[in-house]
Short mmCIF file of C-alpha atoms and ligand atoms in Angstrom, two decimals:
data_model
loop_
_atom_site.label_atom_id
_atom_site.label_comp_id
_atom_site.label_asym_id
_atom_site.label_seq_id
_atom_site.Cartn_x
_atom_site.Cartn_y
_atom_site.Cartn_z
CA UNK G 1 -60.93 -65.86 37.11
CA UNK G 2 -60.64 -67.94 34.40
CA UNK G 3 -61.63 -71.78 33.70
CA UNK G 4 -59.05 -74.32 32.42
CA UNK G 5 -60.71 -74.63 29.35
CA UNK G 6 -60.00 -70.95 28.91
CA UNK G 7 -56.85 -71.64 29.09
CA UNK G 8 -55.94 -74.45 27.38
CA UNK G 9 -58.17 -72.95 24.24
CA UNK G 10 -54.81 -70.88 24.33
CA UNK G 11 -52.52 -73.76 24.12
CA UNK G 12 -51.27 -73.57 20.49
CA UNK G 13 -51.45 -70.21 20.49
CA UNK G 14 -47.64 -69.14 19.93
CA UNK G 15 -46.60 -66.72 23.04
CA UNK G 16 -50.11 -66.45 24.41
CA UNK G 17 -48.48 -66.58 27.81
CA UNK G 18 -45.68 -68.02 30.03
CA UNK G 19 -44.10 -70.09 32.07
CA UNK G 20 -42.91 -68.76 35.58
CA UNK G 21 -40.93 -71.79 37.65
CA UNK G 22 -40.09 -68.73 40.20
CA UNK G 23 -38.31 -71.96 42.77
CA UNK G 24 -37.24 -74.86 42.43
CA UNK G 25 -37.47 -75.78 46.05
CA UNK G 26 -40.09 -77.93 47.53
CA UNK G 27 -40.96 -79.49 51.11
CA UNK G 28 -43.11 -82.48 49.49
CA UNK G 29 -40.59 -85.75 48.97
CA UNK G 30 -43.24 -87.27 45.87
CA UNK G 31 -41.36 -90.37 44.27
CA UNK G 32 -42.44 -88.96 40.70
CA UNK G 33 -41.13 -85.02 40.88
CA UNK G 34 -40.01 -84.42 37.26
CA UNK G 35 -37.92 -81.44 38.66
CA UNK G 36 -37.07 -83.69 41.70
CA UNK G 37 -37.15 -80.54 43.54
CA UNK G 38 -36.45 -80.69 47.38
CA UNK G 39 -36.26 -78.04 50.48
CA UNK G 40 -32.72 -77.26 49.96
CA UNK G 41 -32.99 -76.85 45.69
CA UNK G 42 -31.72 -73.60 44.15
CA UNK G 43 -33.90 -71.06 43.89
CA UNK G 44 -32.69 -67.55 42.28
CA UNK G 45 -33.85 -63.74 43.64
CA UNK G 46 -37.27 -62.36 43.62
CA UNK G 47 -35.90 -59.27 41.93
CA UNK G 48 -34.90 -60.98 38.52
CA UNK G 49 -38.52 -62.82 38.20
CA UNK G 50 -40.35 -59.22 39.42
CA UNK G 51 -38.37 -56.85 36.71
CA UNK G 52 -39.81 -59.46 34.38
CA UNK G 53 -42.85 -59.41 34.49
CA UNK G 54 -42.72 -55.66 35.31
CA UNK G 55 -41.95 -55.78 31.13
CA UNK G 56 -45.09 -56.80 30.71
CA UNK G 57 -47.55 -53.77 28.91
CA UNK G 58 -51.40 -53.52 28.02
CA UNK G 59 -49.76 -53.49 24.66
CA UNK G 60 -47.81 -56.20 24.32
CA UNK G 61 -48.52 -59.15 27.09
CA UNK G 62 -48.87 -63.14 27.54
CA UNK G 63 -52.77 -63.70 27.86
CA UNK G 64 -51.83 -65.69 30.83
CA UNK G 65 -49.13 -65.91 33.00
CA UNK G 66 -48.43 -69.38 35.01
CA UNK G 67 -46.81 -69.97 37.65
CA UNK G 68 -45.49 -73.30 39.26
CA UNK G 69 -42.10 -74.42 40.74
CA UNK G 70 -40.44 -76.76 42.68
CA UNK G 71 -43.34 -75.34 45.14
CA UNK G 72 -44.31 -71.92 43.76
CA UNK G 73 -46.41 -70.80 47.06
CA UNK G 74 -42.94 -71.61 48.93
CA UNK G 75 -43.02 -67.85 47.53
CA UNK G 76 -45.80 -66.49 48.07
CA UNK G 77 -45.22 -62.75 47.59
CA UNK G 78 -43.52 -63.22 44.77
CA UNK G 79 -46.80 -65.18 43.22
CA UNK G 80 -48.75 -62.55 44.70
CA UNK G 81 -46.79 -59.40 43.11
CA UNK G 82 -46.52 -61.53 39.65
CA UNK G 83 -50.07 -61.81 39.48
CA UNK G 84 -51.00 -58.15 40.24
CA UNK G 85 -47.94 -56.96 37.43
CA UNK G 86 -49.33 -59.56 34.95
CA UNK G 87 -53.68 -57.86 36.30
CA UNK G 88 -51.96 -54.56 36.24
CA UNK G 89 -50.80 -54.89 32.17
CA UNK G 90 -54.27 -56.86 30.84
CA UNK G 91 -53.31 -60.86 32.51
CA UNK G 92 -55.05 -63.14 33.54
CA UNK G 93 -52.94 -65.44 36.83
CA UNK G 94 -52.58 -69.29 37.25
CA UNK G 95 -51.13 -71.22 40.18
CA UNK G 96 -49.89 -74.81 40.51
CA UNK G 97 -48.90 -76.12 43.85
CA UNK G 98 -48.23 -79.19 45.41
CA UNK G 99 -50.43 -78.17 48.53
CA UNK G 100 -47.32 -78.68 50.65
CA UNK G 101 -50.06 -76.41 53.66
CA UNK G 102 -53.04 -78.22 53.54
CA UNK G 103 -52.48 -80.87 56.41
CA UNK G 104 -52.47 -77.55 58.91
CA UNK G 105 -55.88 -76.34 58.83
CA UNK G 106 -56.53 -72.76 57.55
CA UNK G 107 -54.48 -71.63 54.39
CA UNK G 108 -51.82 -69.44 56.36
CA UNK G 109 -52.70 -66.15 55.20
CA UNK G 110 -48.97 -64.50 53.29
CA UNK G 111 -50.13 -67.87 51.19
CA UNK G 112 -54.18 -67.34 50.89
CA UNK G 113 -52.89 -63.51 49.78
CA UNK G 114 -51.17 -65.13 46.91
CA UNK G 115 -54.00 -67.58 45.79
CA UNK G 116 -57.01 -65.08 46.28
CA UNK G 117 -54.37 -62.53 43.55
CA UNK G 118 -54.25 -65.59 40.91
CA UNK G 119 -57.44 -65.81 38.23
CA UNK G 120 -56.74 -69.71 38.39
CA UNK G 121 -55.41 -71.88 41.17
CA UNK G 122 -54.65 -75.51 40.43
CA UNK G 123 -53.00 -77.86 42.46
CA UNK G 124 -51.08 -81.47 41.92
CA UNK G 125 -53.37 -84.96 42.65
CA UNK G 126 -51.57 -87.90 42.43
CA UNK G 127 -51.12 -91.36 44.83
CA UNK G 128 -47.58 -90.12 45.53
CA UNK G 129 -48.66 -86.08 46.02
CA UNK G 130 -51.20 -88.55 48.61
CA UNK G 131 -48.07 -89.86 50.64
CA UNK G 132 -47.16 -86.75 51.84
CA UNK G 133 -50.63 -84.57 51.77
CA UNK G 134 -53.73 -86.89 52.23
CA UNK G 135 -56.34 -86.43 49.79
CA UNK G 136 -59.44 -85.54 52.31
CA UNK G 137 -56.65 -82.36 53.42
CA UNK G 138 -56.84 -81.35 49.55
CA UNK G 139 -60.21 -81.24 49.07
CA UNK G 140 -60.63 -79.84 51.90
CA UNK G 141 -58.16 -76.57 50.52
CA UNK G 142 -60.12 -76.89 47.32
CA UNK G 143 -63.79 -77.19 48.47
CA UNK G 144 -63.10 -73.42 50.99
CA UNK G 145 -61.66 -72.18 47.52
CA UNK G 146 -64.77 -72.86 45.43
CA UNK G 147 -67.30 -71.91 48.16
CA UNK G 148 -65.21 -68.81 47.87
CA UNK G 149 -66.16 -68.61 44.17
CA UNK G 150 -62.82 -69.12 43.45
CA UNK G 151 -61.64 -71.40 39.71
CA UNK G 152 -59.77 -73.93 40.96
CA UNK G 153 -58.56 -76.93 39.13
CA UNK G 154 -56.44 -80.89 39.74
CA UNK G 155 -53.74 -81.80 37.35
CA UNK G 156 -53.91 -85.10 37.91
CA UNK G 157 -50.99 -87.75 36.99
CA UNK G 158 -51.18 -91.65 36.48
CA UNK G 159 -49.46 -94.95 35.37
CA UNK G 160 -51.96 -94.64 31.86
CA UNK G 161 -55.48 -95.50 30.87
CA UNK G 162 -55.63 -98.85 32.57
CA UNK G 163 -53.94 -97.33 35.96
CA UNK G 164 -56.68 -97.34 38.89
CA UNK G 165 -55.71 -94.91 41.15
CA UNK G 166 -57.03 -92.48 37.89
CA UNK G 167 -60.50 -93.94 38.08
CA UNK G 168 -60.52 -93.74 42.20
CA UNK G 169 -59.37 -90.15 41.98
CA UNK G 170 -61.73 -89.16 39.46
CA UNK G 171 -64.64 -90.70 39.98
CA UNK G 172 -64.09 -89.32 43.95
CA UNK G 173 -63.94 -86.17 42.44
CA UNK G 174 -67.22 -85.90 40.67
CA UNK G 175 -68.55 -87.00 43.39
CA UNK G 176 -67.17 -84.83 45.89
CA UNK G 177 -67.69 -81.90 43.91
CA UNK G 178 -70.45 -82.09 41.80
CA UNK G 179 -68.84 -81.62 38.76
CA UNK G 180 -67.39 -78.37 39.43
CA UNK G 181 -63.46 -79.16 39.38
CA UNK G 182 -62.24 -79.74 35.92
CA UNK G 183 -59.65 -82.70 36.03
CA UNK G 184 -56.40 -82.80 33.25
CA UNK G 185 -55.25 -86.39 33.61
CA UNK G 186 -51.36 -87.03 32.27
CA UNK G 187 -49.49 -89.73 32.14
CA UNK G 188 -46.62 -89.54 34.41
CA UNK G 189 -43.51 -88.50 32.86
CA UNK G 190 -40.32 -90.11 32.97
CA UNK G 191 -37.95 -86.89 34.06
CA UNK G 192 -36.75 -86.37 37.42
CA UNK G 193 -36.61 -88.04 39.72
CA UNK G 194 -39.05 -91.04 38.08
CA UNK G 195 -36.61 -91.23 35.25
CA UNK G 196 -35.27 -93.90 38.07
CA UNK G 197 -37.99 -95.78 38.04
CA UNK G 198 -40.65 -95.63 35.61
CA UNK G 199 -40.80 -97.80 32.44
CA UNK G 200 -39.90 -95.48 29.50
CA UNK G 201 -42.12 -95.49 26.47
CA UNK G 202 -40.58 -97.49 23.88
CA UNK G 203 -40.51 -96.37 20.54
CA UNK G 204 -42.71 -97.76 17.17
CA UNK G 205 -40.74 -98.62 13.81
CA UNK G 206 -41.04 -95.89 11.76
CA UNK G 207 -42.86 -95.77 8.68
CA UNK G 208 -43.40 -92.70 7.44
CA UNK G 209 -43.24 -89.62 9.24
CA UNK G 210 -46.16 -86.65 8.68
CA UNK G 211 -46.07 -83.52 10.45
CA UNK G 212 -47.07 -83.53 14.33
CA UNK G 213 -46.92 -80.11 14.84
CA UNK G 214 -45.27 -79.67 18.62
CA UNK G 215 -48.44 -77.26 20.71
CA UNK G 216 -46.51 -77.39 23.54
CA UNK G 217 -43.41 -74.61 21.73
CA UNK G 218 -46.54 -72.29 21.82
CA UNK G 219 -45.42 -70.59 25.76
CA UNK G 220 -42.55 -69.81 26.47
CA UNK G 221 -40.82 -71.48 29.82
CA UNK G 222 -38.52 -69.35 32.16
CA UNK G 223 -36.65 -71.56 34.20
CA UNK G 224 -35.74 -71.28 37.63
CA UNK G 225 -32.44 -69.99 37.27
CA UNK G 226 -33.63 -67.22 34.69
CA UNK G 227 -32.95 -69.02 31.87
CA UNK G 228 -36.04 -69.15 28.80
CA UNK G 229 -36.85 -71.80 26.23
CA UNK G 230 -39.40 -72.51 23.95
CA UNK G 231 -40.38 -75.55 26.00
CA UNK G 232 -40.88 -76.87 29.76
CA UNK G 233 -38.56 -80.13 28.28
CA UNK G 234 -37.58 -81.17 32.02
CA UNK G 235 -34.26 -82.64 30.31
CA UNK G 236 -33.48 -79.48 28.78
CA UNK G 237 -34.11 -77.49 31.48
CA UNK G 238 -32.25 -80.22 33.66
CA UNK G 239 -29.03 -79.19 31.86
CA UNK G 240 -29.67 -83.28 31.22
CA UNK G 241 -29.30 -83.39 27.51
CA UNK G 242 -26.97 -80.13 26.45
CA UNK G 243 -29.67 -77.17 25.80
CA UNK G 244 -30.14 -77.21 21.74
CA UNK G 245 -29.41 -74.28 20.54
CA UNK G 246 -32.97 -73.56 18.55
CA UNK G 247 -35.00 -73.56 21.50
CA UNK G 248 -33.50 -71.25 23.66
CA UNK G 249 -34.57 -68.04 23.93
CA UNK G 250 -33.13 -65.75 25.97
CA UNK G 251 -32.38 -65.30 29.83
CA UNK G 252 -34.26 -63.11 32.16
CA UNK G 253 -31.95 -61.03 33.35
CA UNK G 254 -31.81 -59.37 30.70
CA UNK G 255 -34.41 -59.95 28.42
CA UNK G 256 -37.79 -58.54 28.33
CA UNK G 257 -41.29 -59.77 27.67
CA UNK G 258 -41.10 -58.04 24.28
CA UNK G 259 -38.00 -58.70 23.35
CA UNK G 260 -38.90 -63.09 23.98
CA UNK G 261 -41.95 -62.83 22.48
CA UNK G 262 -40.69 -61.43 19.14
CA UNK G 263 -37.68 -64.53 19.95
CA UNK G 264 -40.74 -66.93 20.31
CA UNK G 265 -42.71 -65.77 17.64
CA UNK G 266 -39.96 -65.74 14.68
CA UNK G 267 -37.22 -68.01 15.58
CA UNK G 268 -37.29 -70.40 12.55
CA UNK G 269 -36.41 -73.55 14.04
CA UNK G 270 -39.57 -73.09 16.42
CA UNK G 271 -42.26 -71.95 13.85
CA UNK G 272 -41.10 -74.54 11.81
CA UNK G 273 -40.91 -76.98 15.08
CA UNK G 274 -44.26 -75.51 15.50
CA UNK G 275 -45.66 -76.52 12.40
CA UNK G 276 -44.23 -79.68 11.18
CA UNK G 277 -43.04 -81.21 14.46
CA UNK G 278 -39.21 -82.33 14.81
CA UNK G 279 -39.30 -85.74 13.67
CA UNK G 280 -40.47 -83.85 10.06
CA UNK G 281 -37.84 -81.40 9.88
CA UNK G 282 -35.44 -84.68 9.96
CA UNK G 283 -37.08 -86.85 7.67
CA UNK G 284 -37.07 -83.96 5.13
CA UNK G 285 -34.02 -82.06 5.79
CA UNK G 286 -31.72 -83.78 7.58
CA UNK G 287 -29.07 -85.46 5.63
CA UNK G 288 -29.83 -88.80 7.41
CA UNK G 289 -33.23 -88.87 7.89
CA UNK G 290 -35.37 -89.26 11.40
CA UNK G 291 -33.90 -91.98 13.14
CA UNK G 292 -35.94 -94.54 15.58
CA UNK G 293 -39.20 -91.98 16.07
CA UNK G 294 -42.38 -92.96 17.27
CA UNK G 295 -44.40 -89.08 16.64
CA UNK G 296 -46.58 -87.69 18.88
CA UNK G 297 -46.68 -86.50 23.04
CA UNK G 298 -47.33 -86.64 26.25
CA UNK G 299 -46.85 -84.03 29.64
CA UNK G 300 -48.82 -81.57 30.87
CA UNK G 301 -50.45 -78.18 30.80
CA UNK G 302 -46.10 -77.03 31.74
CA UNK G 303 -44.42 -79.98 30.63
CA UNK G 304 -42.16 -80.68 27.50
CA UNK G 305 -42.88 -84.58 25.36
CA UNK G 306 -42.29 -87.32 27.19
CA UNK G 307 -42.06 -89.86 24.18
CA UNK G 308 -39.24 -91.65 23.26
CA UNK G 309 -37.84 -90.33 19.77
CA UNK G 310 -39.95 -87.18 19.64
CA UNK G 311 -37.89 -84.84 21.58
CA UNK G 312 -34.63 -86.66 21.46
CA UNK G 313 -35.06 -86.30 17.57
CA UNK G 314 -35.83 -82.29 18.13
CA UNK G 315 -32.52 -81.71 20.36
CA UNK G 316 -30.35 -82.78 17.54
CA UNK G 317 -31.33 -80.90 14.82
CA UNK G 318 -29.42 -78.02 14.95
CA UNK G 319 -25.71 -80.63 15.04
CA UNK G 320 -27.14 -81.61 11.11
CA UNK G 321 -26.29 -78.17 9.83
CA UNK G 322 -28.44 -79.39 6.92
CA UNK G 323 -31.85 -78.72 9.18
CA UNK G 324 -31.96 -74.87 10.29
CA UNK G 325 -30.08 -73.78 7.10
CA UNK G 326 -33.28 -75.47 5.03
CA UNK G 327 -35.14 -74.13 7.54
CA UNK G 328 -33.76 -71.11 7.37
CA UNK G 329 -33.97 -70.61 3.63
CA UNK G 330 -38.06 -71.84 4.16
CA UNK G 331 -38.42 -69.34 6.82
CA UNK G 332 -39.96 -66.10 5.14
CA UNK G 333 -42.12 -67.54 1.53
CA UNK G 334 -45.25 -66.65 2.16
CA UNK G 335 -45.88 -70.17 1.74
CA UNK G 336 -44.48 -71.18 5.12
CA UNK G 337 -46.03 -67.93 7.36
CA UNK G 338 -49.43 -69.59 5.52
CA UNK G 339 -49.13 -73.10 6.57
CA UNK G 340 -48.19 -71.57 10.32
CA UNK G 341 -50.88 -69.74 10.23
CA UNK G 342 -53.49 -73.17 9.24
CA UNK G 343 -51.56 -74.94 11.49
CA UNK G 344 -52.24 -72.70 14.43
CA UNK G 345 -55.74 -71.80 13.15
CA UNK G 346 -56.38 -76.14 12.61
CA UNK G 347 -55.24 -76.54 16.82
CA UNK G 348 -57.09 -73.15 17.95
CA UNK G 349 -59.77 -74.88 15.93
CA UNK G 350 -59.23 -78.33 17.44
CA UNK G 351 -59.97 -77.01 20.66
CA UNK G 352 -59.07 -77.79 24.77
CA UNK G 353 -60.30 -81.08 24.22
CA UNK G 354 -58.03 -82.17 21.56
CA UNK G 355 -54.80 -81.26 23.18
CA UNK G 356 -56.24 -82.53 26.34
CA UNK G 357 -55.71 -86.18 24.61
CA UNK G 358 -53.10 -85.45 22.55
CA UNK G 359 -51.01 -84.50 25.77
CA UNK G 360 -52.75 -85.82 28.49
CA UNK G 361 -54.74 -89.43 28.39
CA UNK G 362 -57.32 -89.36 26.07
CA UNK G 363 -59.87 -91.29 28.16
CA UNK G 364 -59.86 -88.56 30.74
CA UNK G 365 -59.85 -85.60 28.46
CA UNK G 366 -63.41 -84.39 28.72
CA UNK G 367 -62.81 -84.01 32.59
CA UNK G 368 -60.85 -81.11 31.93
CA UNK G 369 -64.53 -79.00 30.82
CA UNK G 370 -65.95 -80.06 33.80
CA UNK G 371 -67.67 -76.84 35.48
CA UNK G 372 -67.59 -75.25 32.27
CA UNK G 373 -70.03 -72.36 31.90
CA UNK G 374 -69.39 -71.03 27.78
CA UNK G 375 -71.39 -67.86 28.68
CA UNK G 376 -69.05 -67.15 31.51
CA UNK G 377 -65.51 -66.62 29.15
CA UNK G 378 -64.39 -62.95 29.17
CA UNK G 379 -63.70 -61.42 25.73
CA UNK G 380 -60.21 -60.65 26.81
CA UNK G 381 -57.16 -60.72 23.52
CA UNK G 382 -58.51 -62.70 20.37
CA UNK G 383 -57.55 -66.19 19.11
CA UNK G 384 -55.54 -67.09 16.09
S1 SF4 V 1 -40.82 -81.28 20.24
FE1 SF4 V 1 -40.29 -81.71 22.33
S2 SF4 V 1 -37.94 -80.97 22.75
FE2 SF4 V 1 -38.37 -80.14 21.08
S3 SF4 V 1 -40.01 -78.47 21.33
FE3 SF4 V 1 -41.00 -79.72 21.47
S4 SF4 V 1 -41.53 -80.33 23.45
FE4 SF4 V 1 -39.39 -78.82 23.13
#
């Protein structure tokens, strides 16, 4: 059992978790789907994902394993097996679902076994999901799980702080569940099907560029095809932009967890992006400086950032050979390691609410703590 707050506590800690995108398939047709998922989208053999989870050991494991898709619960057996392998090694697990089965009465048995196996169950809900799955059905499933003592949460997306849908749904969830269901509220990401209609945020005029660490590059992301990247930026995962070489960590058909973890911790460019952010690196070390960057980024617990400028600068960092050269030169200096440790400590100290404010919609950040009992925190692992 684990509350959303506890997962978010680890969000800035490098390699403390790993995302599994176990399928790109999904039976729903949400207009904003960031992965453009369909029922006949790509799906790779289960064995590849299972084998990677088998490489977790009590001595070398992520603190959390987070599974999503597409729709992860189209592969309930795989979700259960990964959760069981994670637990055997001492890790805790989380699955995110769009609840495609919610209006079918009781939760189908194989899906219930998968949900029972994970430590935290999260459901997506927003105006587009509601066109596919009624709100009342989502609430019924959450209530059933809550009544059994399951830790659950909602991941809500909307058009911004003034979106009336968000005001309505958050108020209703609070009323309906007596403030027992935490909510992570994020802006709709301008990727996948939303790319065609969502107005992109415009870059702000650039003044000076300060360090702006990219905390979402802390957890490796396994794509539905087994490729592992330093973050889950959807344009990168979809191949819409060529994979920047500095964000590539490996492939689970060849690499096990210790290898991926080592790369996530030691790759000099990923370390520098985590500590200073791409715009600062380009401004400081690039031959021409950062152009048109806005700073800050958005996205949900699983996403990369979605703002104009910030990630785009990241994608071209390796093209300017001056940047990786300077980063490599600085990488092993004691002062660099010290700055990295201090950045991580500051982000950890700032806590889950600060993360939710920065990467979600700030107005709703406090909702991640609903139902949290700090005395129930489990003493697994250690934070920076
Ligand atoms: S800056 Fe954007 S693209 Fe680069 S690592 Fe962070 S989330 Fe990924």
